[in-house]
PDB file of C-alpha atoms in Angstrom:
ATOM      1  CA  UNK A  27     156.465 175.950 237.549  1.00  0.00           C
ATOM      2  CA  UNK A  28     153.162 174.361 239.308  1.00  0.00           C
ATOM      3  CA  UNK A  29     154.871 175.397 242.429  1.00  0.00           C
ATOM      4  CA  UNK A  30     158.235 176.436 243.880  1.00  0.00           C
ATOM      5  CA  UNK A  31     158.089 174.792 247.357  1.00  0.00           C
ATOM      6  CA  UNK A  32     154.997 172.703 247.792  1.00  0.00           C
ATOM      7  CA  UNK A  33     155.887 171.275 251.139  1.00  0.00           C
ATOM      8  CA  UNK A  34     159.143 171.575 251.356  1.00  0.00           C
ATOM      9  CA  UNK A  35     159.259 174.258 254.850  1.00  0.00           C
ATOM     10  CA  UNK A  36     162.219 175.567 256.452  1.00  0.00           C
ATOM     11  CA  UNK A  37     160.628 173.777 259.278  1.00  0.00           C
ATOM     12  CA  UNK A  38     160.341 170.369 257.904  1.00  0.00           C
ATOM     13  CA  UNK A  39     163.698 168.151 258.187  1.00  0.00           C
ATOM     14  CA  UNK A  40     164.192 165.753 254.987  1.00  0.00           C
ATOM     15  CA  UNK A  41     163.673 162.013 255.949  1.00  0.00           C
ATOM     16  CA  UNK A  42     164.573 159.687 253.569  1.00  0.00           C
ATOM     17  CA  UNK A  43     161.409 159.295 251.792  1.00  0.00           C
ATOM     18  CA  UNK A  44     161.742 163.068 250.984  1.00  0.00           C
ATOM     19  CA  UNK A  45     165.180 162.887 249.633  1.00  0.00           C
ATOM     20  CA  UNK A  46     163.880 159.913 247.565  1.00  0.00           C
ATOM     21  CA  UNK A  47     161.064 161.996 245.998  1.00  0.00           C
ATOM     22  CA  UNK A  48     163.089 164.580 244.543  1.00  0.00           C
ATOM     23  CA  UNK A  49     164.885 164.300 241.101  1.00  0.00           C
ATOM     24  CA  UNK A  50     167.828 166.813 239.776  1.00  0.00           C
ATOM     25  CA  UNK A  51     169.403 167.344 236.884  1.00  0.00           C
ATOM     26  CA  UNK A  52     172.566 169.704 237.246  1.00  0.00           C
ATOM     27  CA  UNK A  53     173.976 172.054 234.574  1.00  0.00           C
ATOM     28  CA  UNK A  54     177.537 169.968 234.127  1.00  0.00           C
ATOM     29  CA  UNK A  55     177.232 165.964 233.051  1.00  0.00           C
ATOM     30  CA  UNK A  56     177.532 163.937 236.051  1.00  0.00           C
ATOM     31  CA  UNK A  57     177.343 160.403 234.294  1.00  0.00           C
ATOM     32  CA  UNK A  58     180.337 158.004 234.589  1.00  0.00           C
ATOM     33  CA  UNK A  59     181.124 157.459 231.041  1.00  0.00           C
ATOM     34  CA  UNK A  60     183.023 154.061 231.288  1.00  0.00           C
ATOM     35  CA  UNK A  61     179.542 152.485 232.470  1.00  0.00           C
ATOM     36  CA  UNK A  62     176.535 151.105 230.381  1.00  0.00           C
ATOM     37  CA  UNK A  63     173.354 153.174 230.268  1.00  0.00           C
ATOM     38  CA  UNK A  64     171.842 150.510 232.321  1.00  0.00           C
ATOM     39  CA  UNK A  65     174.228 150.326 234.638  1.00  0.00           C
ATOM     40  CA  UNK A  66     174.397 154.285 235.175  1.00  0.00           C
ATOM     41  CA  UNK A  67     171.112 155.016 235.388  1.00  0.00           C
ATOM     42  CA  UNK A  68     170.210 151.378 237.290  1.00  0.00           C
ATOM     43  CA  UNK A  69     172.554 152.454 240.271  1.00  0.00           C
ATOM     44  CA  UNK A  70     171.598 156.490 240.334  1.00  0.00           C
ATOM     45  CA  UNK A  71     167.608 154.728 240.727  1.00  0.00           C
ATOM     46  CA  UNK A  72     169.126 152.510 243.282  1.00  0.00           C
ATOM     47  CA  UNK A  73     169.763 155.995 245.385  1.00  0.00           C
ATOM     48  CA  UNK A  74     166.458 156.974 245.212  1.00  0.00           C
ATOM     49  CA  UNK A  75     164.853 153.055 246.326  1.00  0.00           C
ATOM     50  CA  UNK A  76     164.122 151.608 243.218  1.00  0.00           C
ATOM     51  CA  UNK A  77     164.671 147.884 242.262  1.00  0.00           C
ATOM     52  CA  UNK A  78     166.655 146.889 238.998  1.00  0.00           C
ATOM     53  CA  UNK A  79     163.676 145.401 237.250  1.00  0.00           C
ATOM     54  CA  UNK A  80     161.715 148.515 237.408  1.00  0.00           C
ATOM     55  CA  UNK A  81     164.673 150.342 235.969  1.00  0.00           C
ATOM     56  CA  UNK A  82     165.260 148.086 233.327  1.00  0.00           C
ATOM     57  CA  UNK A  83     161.366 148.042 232.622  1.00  0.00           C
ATOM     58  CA  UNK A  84     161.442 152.007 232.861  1.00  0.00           C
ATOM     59  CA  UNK A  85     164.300 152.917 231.518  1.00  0.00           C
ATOM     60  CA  UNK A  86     163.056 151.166 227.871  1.00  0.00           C
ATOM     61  CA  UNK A  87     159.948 152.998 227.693  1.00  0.00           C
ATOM     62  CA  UNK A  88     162.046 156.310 228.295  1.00  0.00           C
ATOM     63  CA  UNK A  89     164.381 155.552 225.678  1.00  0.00           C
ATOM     64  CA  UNK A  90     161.800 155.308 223.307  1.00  0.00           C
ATOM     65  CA  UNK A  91     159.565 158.005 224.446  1.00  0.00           C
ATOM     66  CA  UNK A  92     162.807 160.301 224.270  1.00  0.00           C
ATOM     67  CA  UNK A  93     164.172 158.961 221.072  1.00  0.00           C
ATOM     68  CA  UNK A  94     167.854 158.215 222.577  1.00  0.00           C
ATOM     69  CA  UNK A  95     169.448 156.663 220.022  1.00  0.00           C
ATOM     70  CA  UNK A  96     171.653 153.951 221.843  1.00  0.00           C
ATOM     71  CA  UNK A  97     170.873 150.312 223.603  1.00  0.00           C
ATOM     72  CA  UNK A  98     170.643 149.405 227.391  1.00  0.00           C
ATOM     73  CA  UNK A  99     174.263 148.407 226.541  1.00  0.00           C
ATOM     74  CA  UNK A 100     176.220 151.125 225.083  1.00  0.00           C
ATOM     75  CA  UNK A 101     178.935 152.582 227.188  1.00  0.00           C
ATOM     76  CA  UNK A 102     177.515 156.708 228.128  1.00  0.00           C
ATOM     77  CA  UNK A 103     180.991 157.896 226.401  1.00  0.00           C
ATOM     78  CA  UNK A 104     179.774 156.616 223.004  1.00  0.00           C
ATOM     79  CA  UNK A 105     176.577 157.974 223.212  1.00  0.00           C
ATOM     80  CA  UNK A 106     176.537 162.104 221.446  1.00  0.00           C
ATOM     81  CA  UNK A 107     176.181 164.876 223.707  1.00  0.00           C
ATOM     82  CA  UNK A 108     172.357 165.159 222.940  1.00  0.00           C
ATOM     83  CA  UNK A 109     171.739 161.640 223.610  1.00  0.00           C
ATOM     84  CA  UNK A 110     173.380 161.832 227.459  1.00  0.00           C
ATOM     85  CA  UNK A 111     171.597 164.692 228.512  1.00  0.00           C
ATOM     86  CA  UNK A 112     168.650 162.441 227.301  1.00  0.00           C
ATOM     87  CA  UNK A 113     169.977 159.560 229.834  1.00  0.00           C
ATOM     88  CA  UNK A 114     170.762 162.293 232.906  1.00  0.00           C
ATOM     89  CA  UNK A 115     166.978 164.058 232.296  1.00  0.00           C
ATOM     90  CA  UNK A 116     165.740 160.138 232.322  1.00  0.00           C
ATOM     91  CA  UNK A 117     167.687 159.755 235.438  1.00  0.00           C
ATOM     92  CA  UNK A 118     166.114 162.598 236.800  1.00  0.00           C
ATOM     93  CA  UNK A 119     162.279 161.198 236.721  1.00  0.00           C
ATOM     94  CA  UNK A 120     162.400 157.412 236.227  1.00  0.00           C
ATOM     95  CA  UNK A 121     161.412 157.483 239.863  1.00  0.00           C
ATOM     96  CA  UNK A 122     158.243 160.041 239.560  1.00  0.00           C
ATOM     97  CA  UNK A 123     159.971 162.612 241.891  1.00  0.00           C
ATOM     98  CA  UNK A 124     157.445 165.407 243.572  1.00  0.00           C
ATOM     99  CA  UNK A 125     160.164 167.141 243.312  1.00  0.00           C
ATOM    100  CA  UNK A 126     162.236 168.329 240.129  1.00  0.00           C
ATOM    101  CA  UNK A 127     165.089 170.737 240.010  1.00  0.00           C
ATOM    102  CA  UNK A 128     166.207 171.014 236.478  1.00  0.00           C
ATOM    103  CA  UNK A 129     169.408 173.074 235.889  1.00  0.00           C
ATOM    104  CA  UNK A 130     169.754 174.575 232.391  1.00  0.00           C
ATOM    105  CA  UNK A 131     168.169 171.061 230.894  1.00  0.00           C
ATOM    106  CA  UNK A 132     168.291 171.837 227.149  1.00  0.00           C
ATOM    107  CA  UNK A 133     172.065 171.836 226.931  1.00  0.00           C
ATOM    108  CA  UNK A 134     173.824 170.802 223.877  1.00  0.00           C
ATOM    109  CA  UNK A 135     169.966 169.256 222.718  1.00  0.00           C
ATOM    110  CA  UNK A 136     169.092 170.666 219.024  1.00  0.00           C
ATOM    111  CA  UNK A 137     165.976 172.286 218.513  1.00  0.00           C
ATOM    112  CA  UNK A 138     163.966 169.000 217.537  1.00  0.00           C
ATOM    113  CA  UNK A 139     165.212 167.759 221.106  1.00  0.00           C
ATOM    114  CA  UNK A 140     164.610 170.872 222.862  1.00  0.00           C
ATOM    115  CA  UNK A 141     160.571 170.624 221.926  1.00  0.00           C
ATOM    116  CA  UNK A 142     160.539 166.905 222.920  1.00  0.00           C
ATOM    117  CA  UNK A 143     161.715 167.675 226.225  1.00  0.00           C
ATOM    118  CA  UNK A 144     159.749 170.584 226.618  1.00  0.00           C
ATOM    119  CA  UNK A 145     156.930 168.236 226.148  1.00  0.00           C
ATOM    120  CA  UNK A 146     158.345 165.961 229.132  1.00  0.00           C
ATOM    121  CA  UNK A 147     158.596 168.749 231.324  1.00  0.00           C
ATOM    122  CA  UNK A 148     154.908 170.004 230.926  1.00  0.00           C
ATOM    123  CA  UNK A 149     153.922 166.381 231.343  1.00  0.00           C
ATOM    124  CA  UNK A 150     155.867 166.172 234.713  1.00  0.00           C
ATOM    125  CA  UNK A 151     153.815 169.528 235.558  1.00  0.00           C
ATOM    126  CA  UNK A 152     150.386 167.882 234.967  1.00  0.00           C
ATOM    127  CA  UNK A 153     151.241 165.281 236.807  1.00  0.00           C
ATOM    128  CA  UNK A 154     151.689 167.325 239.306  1.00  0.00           C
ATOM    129  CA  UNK A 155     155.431 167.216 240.624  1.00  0.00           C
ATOM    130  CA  UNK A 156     156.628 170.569 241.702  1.00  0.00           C
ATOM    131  CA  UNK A 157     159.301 172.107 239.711  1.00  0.00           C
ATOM    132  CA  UNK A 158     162.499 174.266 239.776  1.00  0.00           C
ATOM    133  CA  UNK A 159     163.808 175.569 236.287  1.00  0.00           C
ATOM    134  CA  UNK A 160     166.916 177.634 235.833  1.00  0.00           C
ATOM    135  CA  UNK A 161     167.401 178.753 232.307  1.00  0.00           C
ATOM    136  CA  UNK A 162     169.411 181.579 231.189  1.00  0.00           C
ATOM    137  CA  UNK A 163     166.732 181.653 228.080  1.00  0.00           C
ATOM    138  CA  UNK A 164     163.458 183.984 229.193  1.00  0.00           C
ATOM    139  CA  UNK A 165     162.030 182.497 226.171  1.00  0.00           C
ATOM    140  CA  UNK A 166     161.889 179.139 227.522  1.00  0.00           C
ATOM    141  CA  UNK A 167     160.715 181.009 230.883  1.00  0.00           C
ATOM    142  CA  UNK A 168     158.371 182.610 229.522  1.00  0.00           C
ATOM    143  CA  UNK A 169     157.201 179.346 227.795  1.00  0.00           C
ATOM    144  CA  UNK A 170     157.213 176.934 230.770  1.00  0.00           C
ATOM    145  CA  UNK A 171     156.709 178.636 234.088  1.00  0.00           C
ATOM    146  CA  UNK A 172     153.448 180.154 235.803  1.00  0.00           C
ATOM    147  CA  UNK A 173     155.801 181.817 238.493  1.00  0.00           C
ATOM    148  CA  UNK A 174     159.566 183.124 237.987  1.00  0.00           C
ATOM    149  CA  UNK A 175     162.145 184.517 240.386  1.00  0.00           C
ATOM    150  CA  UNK A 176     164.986 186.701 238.586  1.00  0.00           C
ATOM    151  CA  UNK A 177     168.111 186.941 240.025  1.00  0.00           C
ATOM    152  CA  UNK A 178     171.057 189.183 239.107  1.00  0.00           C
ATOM    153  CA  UNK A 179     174.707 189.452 240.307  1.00  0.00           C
ATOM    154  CA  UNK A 180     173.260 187.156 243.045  1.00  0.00           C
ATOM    155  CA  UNK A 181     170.163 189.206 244.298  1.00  0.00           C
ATOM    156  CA  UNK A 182     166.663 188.917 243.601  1.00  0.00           C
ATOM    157  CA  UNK A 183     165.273 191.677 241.382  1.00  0.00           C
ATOM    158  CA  UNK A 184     161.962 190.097 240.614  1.00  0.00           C
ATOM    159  CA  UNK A 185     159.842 187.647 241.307  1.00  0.00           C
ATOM    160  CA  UNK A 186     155.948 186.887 240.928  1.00  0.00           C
ATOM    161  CA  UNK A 187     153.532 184.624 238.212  1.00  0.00           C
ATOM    162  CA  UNK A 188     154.861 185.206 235.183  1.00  0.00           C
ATOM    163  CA  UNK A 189     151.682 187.166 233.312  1.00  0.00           C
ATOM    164  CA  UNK A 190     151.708 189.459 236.451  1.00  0.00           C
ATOM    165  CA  UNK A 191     155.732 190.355 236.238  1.00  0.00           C
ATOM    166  CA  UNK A 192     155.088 191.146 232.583  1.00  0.00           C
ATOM    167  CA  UNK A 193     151.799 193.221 233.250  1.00  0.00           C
ATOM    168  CA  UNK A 194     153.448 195.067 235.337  1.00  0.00           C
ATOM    169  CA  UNK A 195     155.789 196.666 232.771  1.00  0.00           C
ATOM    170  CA  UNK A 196     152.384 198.026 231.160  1.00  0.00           C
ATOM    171  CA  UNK A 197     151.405 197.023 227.385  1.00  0.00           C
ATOM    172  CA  UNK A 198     154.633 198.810 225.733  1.00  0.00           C
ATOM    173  CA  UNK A 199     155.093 197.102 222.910  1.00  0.00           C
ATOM    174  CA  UNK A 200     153.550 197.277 219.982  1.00  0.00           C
ATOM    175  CA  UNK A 201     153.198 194.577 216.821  1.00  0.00           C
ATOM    176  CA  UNK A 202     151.844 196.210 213.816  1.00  0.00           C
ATOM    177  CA  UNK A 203     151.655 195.832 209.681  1.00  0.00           C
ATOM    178  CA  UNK A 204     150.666 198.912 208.194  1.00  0.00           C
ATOM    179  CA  UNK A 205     150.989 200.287 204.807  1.00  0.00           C
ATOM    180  CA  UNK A 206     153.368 203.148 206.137  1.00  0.00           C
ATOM    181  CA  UNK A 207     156.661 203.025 205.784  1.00  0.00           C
ATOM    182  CA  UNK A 208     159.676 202.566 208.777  1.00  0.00           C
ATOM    183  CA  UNK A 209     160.082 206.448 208.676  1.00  0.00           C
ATOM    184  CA  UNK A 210     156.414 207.506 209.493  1.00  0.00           C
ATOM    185  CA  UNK A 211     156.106 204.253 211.847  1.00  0.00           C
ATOM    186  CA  UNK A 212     158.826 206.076 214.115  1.00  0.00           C
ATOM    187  CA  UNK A 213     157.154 209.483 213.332  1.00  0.00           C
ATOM    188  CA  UNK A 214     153.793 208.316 215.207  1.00  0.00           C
ATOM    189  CA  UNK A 215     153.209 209.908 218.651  1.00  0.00           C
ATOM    190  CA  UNK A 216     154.838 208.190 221.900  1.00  0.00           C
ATOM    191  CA  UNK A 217     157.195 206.026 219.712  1.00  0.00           C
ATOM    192  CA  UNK A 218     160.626 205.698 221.505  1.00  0.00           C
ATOM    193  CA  UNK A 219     161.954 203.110 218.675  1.00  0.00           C
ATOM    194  CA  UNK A 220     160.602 201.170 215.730  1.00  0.00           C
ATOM    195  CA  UNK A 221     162.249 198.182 213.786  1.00  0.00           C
ATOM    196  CA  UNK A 222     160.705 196.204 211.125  1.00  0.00           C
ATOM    197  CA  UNK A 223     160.933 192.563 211.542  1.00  0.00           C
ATOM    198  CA  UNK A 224     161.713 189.729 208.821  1.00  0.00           C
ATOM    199  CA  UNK A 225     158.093 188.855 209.074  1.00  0.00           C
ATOM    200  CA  UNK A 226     156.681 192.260 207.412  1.00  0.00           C
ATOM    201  CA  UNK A 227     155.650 193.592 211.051  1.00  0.00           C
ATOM    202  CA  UNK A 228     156.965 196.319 213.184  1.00  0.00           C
ATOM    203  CA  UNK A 229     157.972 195.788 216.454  1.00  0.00           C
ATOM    204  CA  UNK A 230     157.490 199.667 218.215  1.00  0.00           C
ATOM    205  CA  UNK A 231     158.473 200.114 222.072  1.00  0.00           C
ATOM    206  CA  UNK A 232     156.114 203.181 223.220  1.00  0.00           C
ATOM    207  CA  UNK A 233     157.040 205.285 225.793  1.00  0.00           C
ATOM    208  CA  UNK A 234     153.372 204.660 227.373  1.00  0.00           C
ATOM    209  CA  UNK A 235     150.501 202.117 227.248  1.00  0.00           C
ATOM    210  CA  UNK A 236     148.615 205.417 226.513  1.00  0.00           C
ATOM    211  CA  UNK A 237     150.270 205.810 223.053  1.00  0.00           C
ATOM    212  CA  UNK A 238     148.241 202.293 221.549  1.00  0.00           C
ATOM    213  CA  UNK A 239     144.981 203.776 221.981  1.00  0.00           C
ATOM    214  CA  UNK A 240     146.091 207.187 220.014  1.00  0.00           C
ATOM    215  CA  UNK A 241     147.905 205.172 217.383  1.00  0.00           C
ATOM    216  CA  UNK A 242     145.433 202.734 216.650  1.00  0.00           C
ATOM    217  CA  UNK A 243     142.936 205.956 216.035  1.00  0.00           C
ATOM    218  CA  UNK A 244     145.462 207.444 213.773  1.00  0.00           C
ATOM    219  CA  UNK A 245     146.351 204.697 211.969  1.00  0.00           C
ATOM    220  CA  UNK A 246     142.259 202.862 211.484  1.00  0.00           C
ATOM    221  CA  UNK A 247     141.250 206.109 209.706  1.00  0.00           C
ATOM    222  CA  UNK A 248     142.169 205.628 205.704  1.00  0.00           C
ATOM    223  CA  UNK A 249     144.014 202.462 205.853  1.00  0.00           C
ATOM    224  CA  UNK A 250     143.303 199.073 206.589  1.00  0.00           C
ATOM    225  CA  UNK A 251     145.530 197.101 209.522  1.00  0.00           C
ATOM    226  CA  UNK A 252     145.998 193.878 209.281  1.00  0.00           C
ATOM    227  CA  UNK A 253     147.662 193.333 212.497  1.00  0.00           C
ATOM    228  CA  UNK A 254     147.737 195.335 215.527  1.00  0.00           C
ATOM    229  CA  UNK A 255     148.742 193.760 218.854  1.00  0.00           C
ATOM    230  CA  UNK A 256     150.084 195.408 222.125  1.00  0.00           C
ATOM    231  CA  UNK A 257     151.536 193.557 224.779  1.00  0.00           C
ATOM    232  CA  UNK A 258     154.080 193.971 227.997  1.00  0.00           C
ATOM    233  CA  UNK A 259     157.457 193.527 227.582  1.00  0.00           C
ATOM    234  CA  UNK A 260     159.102 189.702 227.193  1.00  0.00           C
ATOM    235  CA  UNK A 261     160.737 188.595 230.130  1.00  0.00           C
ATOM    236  CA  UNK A 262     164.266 188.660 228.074  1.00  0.00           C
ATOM    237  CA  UNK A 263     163.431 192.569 227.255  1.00  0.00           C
ATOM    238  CA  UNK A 264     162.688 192.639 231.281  1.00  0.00           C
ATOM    239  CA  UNK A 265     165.559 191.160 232.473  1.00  0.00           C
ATOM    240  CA  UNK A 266     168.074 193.863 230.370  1.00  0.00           C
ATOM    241  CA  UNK A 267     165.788 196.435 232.142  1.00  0.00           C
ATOM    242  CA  UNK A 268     166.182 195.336 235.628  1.00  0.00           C
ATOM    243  CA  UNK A 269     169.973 194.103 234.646  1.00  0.00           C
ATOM    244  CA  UNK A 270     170.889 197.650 233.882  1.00  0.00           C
ATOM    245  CA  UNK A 271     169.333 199.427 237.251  1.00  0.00           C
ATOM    246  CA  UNK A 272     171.267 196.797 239.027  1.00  0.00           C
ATOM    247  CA  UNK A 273     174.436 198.096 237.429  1.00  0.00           C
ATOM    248  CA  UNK A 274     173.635 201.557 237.606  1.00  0.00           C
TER     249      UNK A 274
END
């Protein structure tokens, strides 16, 4: 997100201080579910140096900050699925890592839980730890990361700042409302497709960046528009793109 490597070089062997800065969370739950939430996340600190006062001390204010809704005592199988992906993400930064790789975090989390830690991950980026985010959502890309590498059947197919990738694909998309009606939307010139959206806007992919410029002319003379907004493609709409020349 801030960064992808920082100053982690192929060059540069991992001492232990290094392995001790760096905090993952992986896709599957890793928690031992017979143990307390203090004991499971009091021994995963332990790993990374930390005493069991600091954890105790910590791992209260993270509760609360993350709404878990559980004590220091309740076995991890009684907690929901939300609330232990809530306990692995807290074992993931209760030591401040520089370093956070975070493996499709918002699993089985609701959307409430989803924004809240959203919220903990942009705090972690102005704190200024570097972070790794694998999500199979390009929404949640496109919400989080200043820099993105896309991978696809196991090769790269893009990679770049985020705003730059999505420049690139040129300002082919098209958010309008208009008087006119779905069938004369489609009828305007360089429209490849036009749908209109529960939100009384259409959504029109043009078949150049060119096309805005004519359309707004077109459409400004003898009618008032409320909206009109072009933009690149999302990074979900570029991912099918490059998807499908890697299958080709």
């Amino acid at each position: 997100m801030s960064q992808i490597w920082g100053s982690y070089h192929n060059d540069h062997s991992f001492s232990a201080s290094d392995y001790n800065s760096v905090g993952y969370l992986p896709e599957e739950r890793s928690l031992m579910p017979k143990l307390t939430v203090l004991q499971q996340v009091t021994f995963l600190a332990s790993l990374k140096g930390m005493d069991k006062k600091a954890v105790k001390e910590k791992l209260q204010v993270w509760m609360k900050k993350l709404a878990v809704k559980g004590t220091l005592n309740d076995k991890i199988k009684n907690l929901s699925k939300g609330n232990q992906q809530k306990i692995q993400l807290i074992a993931t930064l209760i030591h401040d890592p520089d370093l956070i790789i975070l493996d499709e975090p918002f699993s089985g989390l609701d959307p409430v839980n989803v924004d809240l830690m959203k919220q903990v991950i942009l705090e972690q980026k102005k704190r200024g730890a570097t972070i790794i985010f694998s999500d199979h959502d390009m929404s949640n890309v496109e919400e989080l990361c200043d820099s993105i590498v896309m991978i696809n059947n196991g090769k790269i197919v893009l990679n770049g700042l985020v705003n730059d990738v999505r420049n690139s694909f040129g300002l082919t998309r098209l958010f309008i409302r208009s008087q006119l009606d779905l069938t004369q939307v489609q009828q305007l010139p360089g429209v490849e497709k036009a749908i209109l959206q529960n939100n009384g806007m259409y959504k029109i992919w043009l078949e150049k960046p060119e096309f805005g410029k004519e359309i707004f002319n077109e459409l400004s003379q003898g009618q008032y528009l409320r909206t009109f907004d072009q933009e690149p493609p999302t990074l979900n709409e570029i991912f099918k793109i490059k998807a499908g020349e890697n299958n080709e």
